[in-house]
């Protein structure tokens, strides 16, 4: 079984540029269904999840071409309205294709995506919003059969600022009759990127990044080019690696406004940060400080996708830290693996108490989910001795070229087949 093998104890130093954002690419690829024209999307990372979304577009009949970091999608040839169950079950975030398919064809059949390692991942808010717009959705035998004679714009109040639900409703609203207003919308930067793609293609969307997004339906979209924003979670992950190892890292091609909450918490842990608009230098302390309280929250709060990585940092913090994971119900799975490396962590439901120890020791550990897997790589970087991480397919869902990047920064990490 493929695994990462890391010999810890090396200080990271150097310069890296940051890959395109996975959570921006996926909705933009889904949105490319709507136009029935060609979309050329650049700054695409080489990730398992991106490959899955492209496979889904191909399975619908779209013509895609991937070259380097550019994907071209010709959605004029789409001739199916049913998504393959095995692909949807494999990548649950494909659910946002629903809105795009309803906008283009007025119908779609998709397997119920189900949960994943970090939680149940319900889609009730997606379905409630689409139904309010006039979609008739039958849920039976593990499938969602959706049809509409024409979506109508309306005011949709989201019970929770769900990223996926906001994206699904945005996509459905693009060619709906009239105007749709999403209140209590998610404010993540990836929504702004989706808005920019849609408007590049002739849609009329305003307000992404705020809690109120307004979409005025248009007849059709045109071909367009789009460049994906940098991945704020990947940036935060490598910043944490630098802080953990007492290193010094220069990041290029980032948007520092998207990572203000991450910078604030890393500074609380003792890091020194020099940031300007699209680059940043971060210097780690000899030993990280504990963080009294860290709560994961919807953007612009501290991102849940950075929780596991910060937990690793705090395992060697100088004191006791508390993490409250408010977004997902099962996102502390990395804790049991960190305990095997000598961490002192206790969890009580969505609260984790981390008592800093002097050092971690290398061990054989298993990645349980994407960001938890990344947190184990970080732990291996500082652990005394050798750490072996299996089930690294989780990590490859979100991190492009991790081995080469960390090796160039001075880490002793290799892939063993
Ligand atoms: C997106 O997932 C991201 N994925 C996640 O990143 C990220 O953790 C999450 O947003 C929160 O920021 C992609 O963008 C592909 P949500 P999503 O809908 O859209 C509840 C990663 O590591 N909820 O905002 O699924 C849900 O249970 C991944 O890159 C409902 O109750 O997140 C959760 O508690 C992991 N009903 C909360 O909202 C719904 O209909 C946040 O979910 C939808 C969501």
PDB file of C-alpha atoms and ligand atoms in Angstrom, residues 22-23 26-27 92-93 118 120-127 160-165 167 186 188 232 304-305 326-329 331 370-371 397, ligand 1:
ATOM      1  CA  UNK A  22      -9.823  22.825  -4.944  1.00  0.00           C
ATOM      2  CA  UNK A  23     -13.016  24.276  -3.477  1.00  0.00           C
ATOM      3  CA  UNK A  26     -15.126  22.095  -8.280  1.00  0.00           C
ATOM      4  CA  UNK A  27     -18.072  24.548  -8.422  1.00  0.00           C
ATOM      5  CA  UNK A  92     -20.058  13.903  -2.665  1.00  0.00           C
ATOM      6  CA  UNK A  93     -19.370  17.546  -3.591  1.00  0.00           C
ATOM      7  CA  UNK A 118     -16.071  13.973   8.722  1.00  0.00           C
ATOM      8  CA  UNK A 120     -23.306  13.119   7.716  1.00  0.00           C
ATOM      9  CA  UNK A 121     -23.083  15.962   5.186  1.00  0.00           C
ATOM     10  CA  UNK A 122     -26.882  16.405   4.771  1.00  0.00           C
ATOM     11  CA  UNK A 123     -28.180  18.241   1.684  1.00  0.00           C
ATOM     12  CA  UNK A 124     -31.555  19.370   3.044  1.00  0.00           C
ATOM     13  CA  UNK A 125     -30.704  23.059   2.517  1.00  0.00           C
ATOM     14  CA  UNK A 126     -29.756  22.385  -1.127  1.00  0.00           C
ATOM     15  CA  UNK A 127     -33.063  20.615  -1.774  1.00  0.00           C
ATOM     16  CA  UNK A 160     -27.268  27.884   7.811  1.00  0.00           C
ATOM     17  CA  UNK A 161     -24.633  29.571   5.562  1.00  0.00           C
ATOM     18  CA  UNK A 162     -23.902  26.308   3.749  1.00  0.00           C
ATOM     19  CA  UNK A 163     -21.192  26.657   1.078  1.00  0.00           C
ATOM     20  CA  UNK A 164     -22.584  23.885  -1.118  1.00  0.00           C
ATOM     21  CA  UNK A 165     -26.210  24.956  -0.764  1.00  0.00           C
ATOM     22  CA  UNK A 167     -23.388  27.300  -4.748  1.00  0.00           C
ATOM     23  CA  UNK A 186     -21.979  31.443   2.709  1.00  0.00           C
ATOM     24  CA  UNK A 188     -16.276  31.925   1.537  1.00  0.00           C
ATOM     25  CA  UNK A 232      -6.229  29.364   1.109  1.00  0.00           C
ATOM     26  CA  UNK A 304     -12.770  24.069   9.734  1.00  0.00           C
ATOM     27  CA  UNK A 305     -10.484  22.834   6.937  1.00  0.00           C
ATOM     28  CA  UNK A 326     -18.461  23.871  15.349  1.00  0.00           C
ATOM     29  CA  UNK A 327     -18.947  22.903  11.683  1.00  0.00           C
ATOM     30  CA  UNK A 328     -18.673  19.107  11.375  1.00  0.00           C
ATOM     31  CA  UNK A 329     -19.591  16.455  13.908  1.00  0.00           C
ATOM     32  CA  UNK A 331     -13.621  16.022  12.500  1.00  0.00           C
ATOM     33  CA  UNK A 370      -8.174  14.822   3.710  1.00  0.00           C
ATOM     34  CA  UNK A 371      -7.181  17.469   6.245  1.00  0.00           C
ATOM     35  CA  UNK A 397      -7.595  14.662  -2.919  1.00  0.00           C
TER      36      UNK A 397
HETATM   37  C1  LIG B   1     -17.531  22.884   1.704  1.00  0.00           C
HETATM   38  O1  LIG B   1     -18.253  21.699   2.020  1.00  0.00           O
HETATM   39  C2  LIG B   1     -16.103  22.438   1.449  1.00  0.00           C
HETATM   40  N1  LIG B   1     -16.063  21.510   0.316  1.00  0.00           N
HETATM   41  C3  LIG B   1     -15.543  21.758   2.689  1.00  0.00           C
HETATM   42  O2  LIG B   1     -14.177  21.455   2.423  1.00  0.00           O
HETATM   43  C4  LIG B   1     -15.607  22.740   3.861  1.00  0.00           C
HETATM   44  O3  LIG B   1     -15.165  22.093   5.025  1.00  0.00           O
HETATM   45  C5  LIG B   1     -17.055  23.225   4.048  1.00  0.00           C
HETATM   46  O4  LIG B   1     -17.541  23.801   2.810  1.00  0.00           O
HETATM   47  C6  LIG B   1     -17.168  24.275   5.146  1.00  0.00           C
HETATM   48  O5  LIG B   1     -16.351  25.359   4.836  1.00  0.00           O
HETATM   49  C7  LIG B   1     -16.106  22.007  -0.944  1.00  0.00           C
HETATM   50  O6  LIG B   1     -16.226  23.201  -1.160  1.00  0.00           O
HETATM   51  C8  LIG B   1     -16.006  21.004  -2.062  1.00  0.00           C
HETATM   52  P1  LIG B   1     -21.334  23.194   4.091  1.00  0.00           P
HETATM   53  P2  LIG B   1     -19.881  21.763   2.108  1.00  0.00           P
HETATM   54  O7  LIG B   1     -22.510  22.873   3.251  1.00  0.00           O
HETATM   55  O8  LIG B   1     -20.402  22.655   1.061  1.00  0.00           O
HETATM   56  C9  LIG B   1     -24.378  21.517   7.310  1.00  0.00           C
HETATM   57  C10 LIG B   1     -12.223  20.146   2.361  1.00  0.00           C
HETATM   58  O9  LIG B   1     -11.532  19.634   3.264  1.00  0.00           O
HETATM   59  N2  LIG B   1     -25.319  21.399   6.183  1.00  0.00           N
HETATM   60  O10 LIG B   1     -20.957  24.605   4.309  1.00  0.00           O
HETATM   61  O11 LIG B   1     -20.389  20.371   2.150  1.00  0.00           O
HETATM   62  C11 LIG B   1     -23.288  20.443   7.239  1.00  0.00           C
HETATM   63  O12 LIG B   1     -23.745  19.269   7.864  1.00  0.00           O
HETATM   64  C12 LIG B   1     -13.744  20.081   2.437  1.00  0.00           C
HETATM   65  O13 LIG B   1     -11.762  20.749   1.350  1.00  0.00           O
HETATM   66  C13 LIG B   1     -26.637  21.048   6.452  1.00  0.00           C
HETATM   67  O14 LIG B   1     -27.019  20.827   7.603  1.00  0.00           O
HETATM   68  O15 LIG B   1     -20.048  22.430   3.539  1.00  0.00           O
HETATM   69  C14 LIG B   1     -22.152  21.063   7.994  1.00  0.00           C
HETATM   70  O16 LIG B   1     -22.378  20.844   9.374  1.00  0.00           O
HETATM   71  C15 LIG B   1     -14.231  19.309   3.657  1.00  0.00           C
HETATM   72  N3  LIG B   1     -27.504  20.932   5.399  1.00  0.00           N
HETATM   73  C16 LIG B   1     -22.303  22.556   7.712  1.00  0.00           C
HETATM   74  O17 LIG B   1     -23.621  22.736   7.192  1.00  0.00           O
HETATM   75  C17 LIG B   1     -27.110  21.167   4.107  1.00  0.00           C
HETATM   76  O18 LIG B   1     -27.964  21.063   3.196  1.00  0.00           O
HETATM   77  C18 LIG B   1     -21.305  23.091   6.700  1.00  0.00           C
HETATM   78  O19 LIG B   1     -21.526  22.439   5.489  1.00  0.00           O
HETATM   79  C19 LIG B   1     -25.763  21.505   3.868  1.00  0.00           C
HETATM   80  C20 LIG B   1     -24.882  21.624   4.919  1.00  0.00           C
END
